[in-house]
mmCIF file of C-alpha atoms and ligand atoms in Angstrom:
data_model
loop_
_atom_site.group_PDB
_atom_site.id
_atom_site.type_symbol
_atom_site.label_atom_id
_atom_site.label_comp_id
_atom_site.label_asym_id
_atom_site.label_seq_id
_atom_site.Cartn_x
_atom_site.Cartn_y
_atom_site.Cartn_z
ATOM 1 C CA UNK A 469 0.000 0.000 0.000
ATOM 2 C CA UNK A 470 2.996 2.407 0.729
ATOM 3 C CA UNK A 471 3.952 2.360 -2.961
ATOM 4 C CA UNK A 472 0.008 3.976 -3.784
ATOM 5 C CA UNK A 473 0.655 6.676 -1.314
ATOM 6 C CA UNK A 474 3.431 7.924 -2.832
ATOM 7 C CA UNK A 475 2.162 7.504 -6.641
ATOM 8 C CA UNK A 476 -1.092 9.266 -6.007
ATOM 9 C CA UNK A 477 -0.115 12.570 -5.388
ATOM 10 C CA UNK A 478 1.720 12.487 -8.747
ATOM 11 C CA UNK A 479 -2.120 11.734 -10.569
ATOM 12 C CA UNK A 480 -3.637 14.620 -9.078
ATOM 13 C CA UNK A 481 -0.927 16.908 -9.264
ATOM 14 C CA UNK A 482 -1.652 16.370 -13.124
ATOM 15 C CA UNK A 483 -5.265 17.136 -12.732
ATOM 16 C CA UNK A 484 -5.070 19.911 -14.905
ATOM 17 C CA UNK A 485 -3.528 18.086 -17.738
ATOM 18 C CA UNK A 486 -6.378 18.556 -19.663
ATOM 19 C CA UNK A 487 -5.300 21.809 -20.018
ATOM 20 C CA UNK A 488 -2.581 20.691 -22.179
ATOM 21 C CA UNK A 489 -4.828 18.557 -24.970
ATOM 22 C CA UNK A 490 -6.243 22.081 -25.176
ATOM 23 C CA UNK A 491 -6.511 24.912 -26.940
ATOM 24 C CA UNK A 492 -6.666 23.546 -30.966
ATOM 25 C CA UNK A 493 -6.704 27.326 -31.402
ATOM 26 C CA UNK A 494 -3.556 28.138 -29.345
ATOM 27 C CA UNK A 495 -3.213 30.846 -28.387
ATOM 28 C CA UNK A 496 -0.012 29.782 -27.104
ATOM 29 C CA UNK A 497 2.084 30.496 -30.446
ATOM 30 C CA UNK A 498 -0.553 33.645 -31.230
ATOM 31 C CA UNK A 499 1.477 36.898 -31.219
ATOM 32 C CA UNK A 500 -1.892 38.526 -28.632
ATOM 33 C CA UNK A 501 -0.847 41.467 -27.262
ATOM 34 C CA UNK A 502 -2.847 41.341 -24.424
ATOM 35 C CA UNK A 503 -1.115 37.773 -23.453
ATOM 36 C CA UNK A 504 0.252 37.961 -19.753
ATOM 37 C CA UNK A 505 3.712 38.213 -19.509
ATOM 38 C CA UNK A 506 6.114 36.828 -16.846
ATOM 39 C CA UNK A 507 5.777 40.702 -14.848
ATOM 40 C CA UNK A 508 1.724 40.173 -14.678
ATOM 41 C CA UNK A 509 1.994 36.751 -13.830
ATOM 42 C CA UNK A 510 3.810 37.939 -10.680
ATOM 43 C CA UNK A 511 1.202 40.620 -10.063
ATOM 44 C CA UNK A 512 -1.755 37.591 -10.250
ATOM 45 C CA UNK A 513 0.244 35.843 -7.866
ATOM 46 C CA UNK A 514 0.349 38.741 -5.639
ATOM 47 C CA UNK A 515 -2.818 39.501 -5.690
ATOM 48 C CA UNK A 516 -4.389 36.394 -5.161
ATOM 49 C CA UNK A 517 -2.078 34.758 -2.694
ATOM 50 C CA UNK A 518 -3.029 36.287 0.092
ATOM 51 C CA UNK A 519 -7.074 35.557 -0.542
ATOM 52 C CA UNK A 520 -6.114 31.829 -0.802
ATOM 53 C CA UNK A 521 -4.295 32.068 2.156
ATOM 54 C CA UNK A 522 -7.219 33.616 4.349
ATOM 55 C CA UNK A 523 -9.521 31.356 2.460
ATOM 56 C CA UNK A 524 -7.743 28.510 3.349
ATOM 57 C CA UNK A 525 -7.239 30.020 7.014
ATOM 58 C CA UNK A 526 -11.238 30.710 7.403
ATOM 59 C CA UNK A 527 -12.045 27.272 5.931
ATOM 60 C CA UNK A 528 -9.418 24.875 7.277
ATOM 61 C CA UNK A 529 -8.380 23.671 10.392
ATOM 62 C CA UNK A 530 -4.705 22.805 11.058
ATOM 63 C CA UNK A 531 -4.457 22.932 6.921
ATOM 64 C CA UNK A 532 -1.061 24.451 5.750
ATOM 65 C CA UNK A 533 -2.251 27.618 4.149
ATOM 66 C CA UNK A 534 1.214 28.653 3.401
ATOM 67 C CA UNK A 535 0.962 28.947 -0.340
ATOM 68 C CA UNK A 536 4.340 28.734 -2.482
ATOM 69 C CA UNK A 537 3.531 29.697 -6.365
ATOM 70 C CA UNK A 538 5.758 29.501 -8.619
ATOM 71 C CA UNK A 539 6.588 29.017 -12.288
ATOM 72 C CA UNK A 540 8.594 25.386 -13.641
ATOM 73 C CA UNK A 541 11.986 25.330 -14.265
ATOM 74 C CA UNK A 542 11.873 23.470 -17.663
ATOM 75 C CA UNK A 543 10.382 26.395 -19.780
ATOM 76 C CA UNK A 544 9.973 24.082 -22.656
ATOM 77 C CA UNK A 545 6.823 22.056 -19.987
ATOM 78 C CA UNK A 546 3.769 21.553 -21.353
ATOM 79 C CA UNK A 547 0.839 24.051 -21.049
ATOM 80 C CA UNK A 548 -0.272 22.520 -17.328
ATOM 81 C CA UNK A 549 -0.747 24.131 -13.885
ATOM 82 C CA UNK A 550 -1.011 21.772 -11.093
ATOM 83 C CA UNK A 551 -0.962 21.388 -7.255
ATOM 84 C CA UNK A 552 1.259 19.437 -5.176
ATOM 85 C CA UNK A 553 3.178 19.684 -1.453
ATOM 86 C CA UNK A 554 6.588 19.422 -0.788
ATOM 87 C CA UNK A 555 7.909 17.131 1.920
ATOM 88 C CA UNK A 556 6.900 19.826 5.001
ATOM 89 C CA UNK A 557 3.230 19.524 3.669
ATOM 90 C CA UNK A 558 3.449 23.202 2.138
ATOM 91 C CA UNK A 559 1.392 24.069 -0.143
ATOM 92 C CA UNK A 560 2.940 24.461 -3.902
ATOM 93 C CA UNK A 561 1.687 25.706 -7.007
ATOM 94 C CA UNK A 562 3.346 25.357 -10.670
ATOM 95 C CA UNK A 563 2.349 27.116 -13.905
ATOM 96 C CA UNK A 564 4.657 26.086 -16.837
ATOM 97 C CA UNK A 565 5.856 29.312 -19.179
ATOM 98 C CA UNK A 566 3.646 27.539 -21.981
ATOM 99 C CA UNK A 567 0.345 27.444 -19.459
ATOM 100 C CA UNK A 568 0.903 31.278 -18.682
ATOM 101 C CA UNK A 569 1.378 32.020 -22.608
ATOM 102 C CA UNK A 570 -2.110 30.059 -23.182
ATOM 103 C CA UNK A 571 -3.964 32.288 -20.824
ATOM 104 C CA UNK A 572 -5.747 35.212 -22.850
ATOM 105 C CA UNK A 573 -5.248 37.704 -19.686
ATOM 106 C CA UNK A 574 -4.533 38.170 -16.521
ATOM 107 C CA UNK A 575 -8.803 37.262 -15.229
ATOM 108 C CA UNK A 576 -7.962 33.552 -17.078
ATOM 109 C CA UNK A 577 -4.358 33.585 -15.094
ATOM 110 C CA UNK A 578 -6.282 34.637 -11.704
ATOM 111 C CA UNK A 579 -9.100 31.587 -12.322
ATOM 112 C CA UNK A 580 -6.618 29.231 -12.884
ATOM 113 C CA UNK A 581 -4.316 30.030 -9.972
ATOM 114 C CA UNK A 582 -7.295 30.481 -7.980
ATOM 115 C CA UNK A 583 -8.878 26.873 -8.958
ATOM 116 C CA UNK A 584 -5.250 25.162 -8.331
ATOM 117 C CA UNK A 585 -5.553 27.180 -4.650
ATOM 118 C CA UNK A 586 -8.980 25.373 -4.016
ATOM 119 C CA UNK A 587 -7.871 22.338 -4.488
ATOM 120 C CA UNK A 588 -5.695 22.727 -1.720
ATOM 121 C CA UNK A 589 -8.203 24.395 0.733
ATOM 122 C CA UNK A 590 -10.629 21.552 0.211
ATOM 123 C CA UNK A 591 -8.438 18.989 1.078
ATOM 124 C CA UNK A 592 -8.347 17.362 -2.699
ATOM 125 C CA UNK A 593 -5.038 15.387 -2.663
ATOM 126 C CA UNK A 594 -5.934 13.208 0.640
ATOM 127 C CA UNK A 595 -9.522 12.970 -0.254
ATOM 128 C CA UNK A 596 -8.520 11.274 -3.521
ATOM 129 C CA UNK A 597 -6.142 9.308 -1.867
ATOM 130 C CA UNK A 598 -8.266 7.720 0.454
ATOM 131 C CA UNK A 599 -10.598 7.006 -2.702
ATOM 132 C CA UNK A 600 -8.399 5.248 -4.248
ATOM 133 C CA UNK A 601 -7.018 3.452 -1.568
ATOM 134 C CA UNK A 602 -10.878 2.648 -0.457
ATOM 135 C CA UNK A 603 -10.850 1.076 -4.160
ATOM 136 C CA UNK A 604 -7.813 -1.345 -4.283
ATOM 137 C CA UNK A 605 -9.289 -2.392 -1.045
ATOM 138 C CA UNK A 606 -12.714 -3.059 -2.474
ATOM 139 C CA UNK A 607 -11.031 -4.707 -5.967
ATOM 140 C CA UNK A 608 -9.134 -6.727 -4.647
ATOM 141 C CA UNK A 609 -11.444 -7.923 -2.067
ATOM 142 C CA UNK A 610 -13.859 -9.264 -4.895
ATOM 143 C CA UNK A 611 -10.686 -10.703 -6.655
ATOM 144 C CA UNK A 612 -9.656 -12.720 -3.693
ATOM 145 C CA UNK A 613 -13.557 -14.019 -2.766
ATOM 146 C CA UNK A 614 -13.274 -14.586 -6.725
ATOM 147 C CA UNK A 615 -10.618 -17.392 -6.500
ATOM 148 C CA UNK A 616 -8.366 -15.083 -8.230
ATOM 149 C CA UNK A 617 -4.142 -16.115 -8.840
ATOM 150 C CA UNK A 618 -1.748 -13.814 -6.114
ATOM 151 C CA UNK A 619 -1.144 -11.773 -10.002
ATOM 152 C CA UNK A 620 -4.995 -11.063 -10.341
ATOM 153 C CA UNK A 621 -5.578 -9.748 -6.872
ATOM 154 C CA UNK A 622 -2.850 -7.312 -7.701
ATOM 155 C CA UNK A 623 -4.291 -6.610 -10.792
ATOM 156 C CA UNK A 624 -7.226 -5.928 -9.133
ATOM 157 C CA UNK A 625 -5.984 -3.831 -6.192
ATOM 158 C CA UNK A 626 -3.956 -1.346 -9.292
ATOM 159 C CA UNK A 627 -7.314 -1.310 -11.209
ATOM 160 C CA UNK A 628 -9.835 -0.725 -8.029
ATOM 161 C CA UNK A 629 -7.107 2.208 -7.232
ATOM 162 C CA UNK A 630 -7.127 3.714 -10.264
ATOM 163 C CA UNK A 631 -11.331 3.644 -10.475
ATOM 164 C CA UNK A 632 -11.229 5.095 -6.823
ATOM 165 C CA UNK A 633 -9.141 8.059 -7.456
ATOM 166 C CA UNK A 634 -11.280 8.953 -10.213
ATOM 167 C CA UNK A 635 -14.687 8.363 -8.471
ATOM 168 C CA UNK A 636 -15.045 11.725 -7.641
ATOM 169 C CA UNK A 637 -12.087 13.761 -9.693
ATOM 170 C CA UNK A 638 -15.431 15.767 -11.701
ATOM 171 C CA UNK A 639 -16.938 16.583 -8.745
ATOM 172 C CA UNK A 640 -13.118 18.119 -7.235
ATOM 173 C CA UNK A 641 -12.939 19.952 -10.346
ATOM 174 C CA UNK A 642 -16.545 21.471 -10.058
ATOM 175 C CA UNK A 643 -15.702 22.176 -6.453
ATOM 176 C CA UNK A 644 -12.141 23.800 -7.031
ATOM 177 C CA UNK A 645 -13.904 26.273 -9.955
ATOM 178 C CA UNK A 646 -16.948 26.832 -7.531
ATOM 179 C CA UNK A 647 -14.019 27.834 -4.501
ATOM 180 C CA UNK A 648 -11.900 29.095 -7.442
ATOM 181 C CA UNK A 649 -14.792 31.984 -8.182
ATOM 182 C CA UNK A 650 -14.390 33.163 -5.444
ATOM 183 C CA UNK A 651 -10.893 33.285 -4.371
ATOM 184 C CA UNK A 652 -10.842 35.322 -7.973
ATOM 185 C CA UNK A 653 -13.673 37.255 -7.359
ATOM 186 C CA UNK A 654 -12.067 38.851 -3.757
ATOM 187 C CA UNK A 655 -8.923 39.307 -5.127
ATOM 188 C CA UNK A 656 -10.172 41.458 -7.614
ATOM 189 C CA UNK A 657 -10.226 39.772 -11.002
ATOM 190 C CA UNK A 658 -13.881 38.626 -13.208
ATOM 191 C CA UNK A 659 -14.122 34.946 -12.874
ATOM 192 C CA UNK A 660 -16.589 35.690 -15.496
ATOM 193 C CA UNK A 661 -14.245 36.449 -17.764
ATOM 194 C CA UNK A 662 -11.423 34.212 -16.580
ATOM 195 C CA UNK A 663 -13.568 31.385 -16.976
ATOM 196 C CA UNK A 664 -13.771 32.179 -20.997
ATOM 197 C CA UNK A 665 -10.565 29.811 -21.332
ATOM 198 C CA UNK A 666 -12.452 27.272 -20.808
ATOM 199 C CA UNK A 667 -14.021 27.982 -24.197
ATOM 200 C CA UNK A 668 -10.754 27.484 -25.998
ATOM 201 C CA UNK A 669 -9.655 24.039 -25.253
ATOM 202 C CA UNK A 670 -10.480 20.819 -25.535
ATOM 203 C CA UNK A 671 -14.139 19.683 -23.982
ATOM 204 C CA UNK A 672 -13.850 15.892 -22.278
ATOM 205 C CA UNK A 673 -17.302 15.552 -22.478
ATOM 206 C CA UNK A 674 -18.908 13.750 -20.562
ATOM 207 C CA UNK A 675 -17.204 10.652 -20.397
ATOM 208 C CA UNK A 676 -17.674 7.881 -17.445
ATOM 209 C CA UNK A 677 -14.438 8.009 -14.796
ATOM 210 C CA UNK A 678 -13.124 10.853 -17.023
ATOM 211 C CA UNK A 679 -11.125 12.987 -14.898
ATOM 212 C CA UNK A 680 -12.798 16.340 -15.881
ATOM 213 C CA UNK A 681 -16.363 17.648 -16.150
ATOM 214 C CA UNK A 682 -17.613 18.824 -19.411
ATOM 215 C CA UNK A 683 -16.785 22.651 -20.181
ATOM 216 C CA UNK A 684 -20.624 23.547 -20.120
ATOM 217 C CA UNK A 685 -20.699 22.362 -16.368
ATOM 218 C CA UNK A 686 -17.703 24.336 -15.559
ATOM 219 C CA UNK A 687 -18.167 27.559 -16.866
ATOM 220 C CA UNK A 688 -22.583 27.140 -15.651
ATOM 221 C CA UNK A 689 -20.524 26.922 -11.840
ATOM 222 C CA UNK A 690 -18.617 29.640 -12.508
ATOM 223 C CA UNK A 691 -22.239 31.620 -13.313
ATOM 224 C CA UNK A 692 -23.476 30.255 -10.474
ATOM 225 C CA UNK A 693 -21.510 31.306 -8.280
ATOM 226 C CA UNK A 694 -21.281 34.880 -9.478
ATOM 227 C CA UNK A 695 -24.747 35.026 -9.276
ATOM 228 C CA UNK A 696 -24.497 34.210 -5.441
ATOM 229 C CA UNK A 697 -22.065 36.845 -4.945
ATOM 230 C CA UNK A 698 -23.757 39.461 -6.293
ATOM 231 C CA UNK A 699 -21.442 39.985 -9.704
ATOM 232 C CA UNK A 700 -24.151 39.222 -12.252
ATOM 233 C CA UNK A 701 -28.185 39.181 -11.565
HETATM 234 ZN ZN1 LIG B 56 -8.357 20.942 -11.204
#
């Protein structure tokens, strides 16, 4: 079981990988001026640092909220953004150059950072470890009441993990852009308008255990919850 604890962080932390099948119409090698250089990605990251952090202080208990955001070191990375914590349980968040060139301003920049922040806050990494760890338990339970071979109950126990960690990955993504509204909203950016990237890349659809929820359902939470606070009627 040790070996899943130490894998799983790695599948969320590329939760956002859809990001990188994305944008057919990519903006990424688009000469648009308005396109948010390195100096306004630091100015996102100001600004909406220190809203996570008190979000994550109002809503957690005990919860790092210590946020470290930062850019990868490979600038040639895929387009991706993702969350992860380093060994003292911190808090880290990495945009790749490419994933800050795909953003259309600095509202898309803000909703993504913000999203990646609310995965954090709502506990997203251990939750999805616990699902999939629930899973191999579950799997390989039937295997072994199954008469399966010592090779099919770990079969079992890898597939039952990998089903469990995606049982509820749509419903942490419609979570993180619901918490993600808001965290944008307070530090001063339109999640209305950051939310428009989602019209430029790739839609999963709707497909059973896909890791993401259709763009439709996305950018109708964003609404939603601008509606609730008061941005649109
Ligand atoms: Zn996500």
């Amino acid at each position: 079981m040790r070996r899943f604890l130490f894998i799983l962080p790695l599948t969320l932390a590329a939760c956002e990988v859809t990001y990188s099948t994305g944008p057919a119409s990519a903006p990424a090698s688009d000469p648009v001026a308005s396109q948010p250089s390195t100096a306004s990605f630091a100015q996102v990251v100001a600004a909406i640092e220190p809203v996570a952090e008190q979000e994550c202080r109002r809503r957690t208990n005990g919860t790092n909220c210590d946020f470290l955001i930062r850019v990868d070191k490979n600038p040639r990375a895929e387009p991706n953004a993702y969350q992860s914590e380093d060994p003292s349980g911190r808090p880290v968040i990495t945009f790749t150059r490419a994933m800050i060139d795909s953003t259309a301003n600095a509202d898309e920049l803000a909703f993504v950072l913000g999203h990646e922040a609310a995965h954090h806050i709502s506990g997203h990494l251990a939750r999805q470890a616990q699902n999939a760890a629930a899973g191999a338990i579950i799997f390989a339970g039937l295997a072994t009441l199954t008469g399966g071979s010592a090779a099919d109950v770990a079969a079992a126990q890898q597939l039952g993990e990998a089903v469990g960690a995606r049982s509820y990955s749509k419903e942490f993504e419609l979570e993180a852009d619901e918490l993600g509204t808001v965290i944008t909203y307070r530090a001063g950016f339109d999640p209305l308008l950051g939310a428009q990237y989602f019209t430029r890349i790739a839609d999963p659809g709707d497909r059973f255990l896909g890791t993401h929820p259709p763009n439709g359902a996305r950018i109708e939470t964003v609404r939603r919850t601008s509606r609730q606070l008061g941005l649109i009627p």
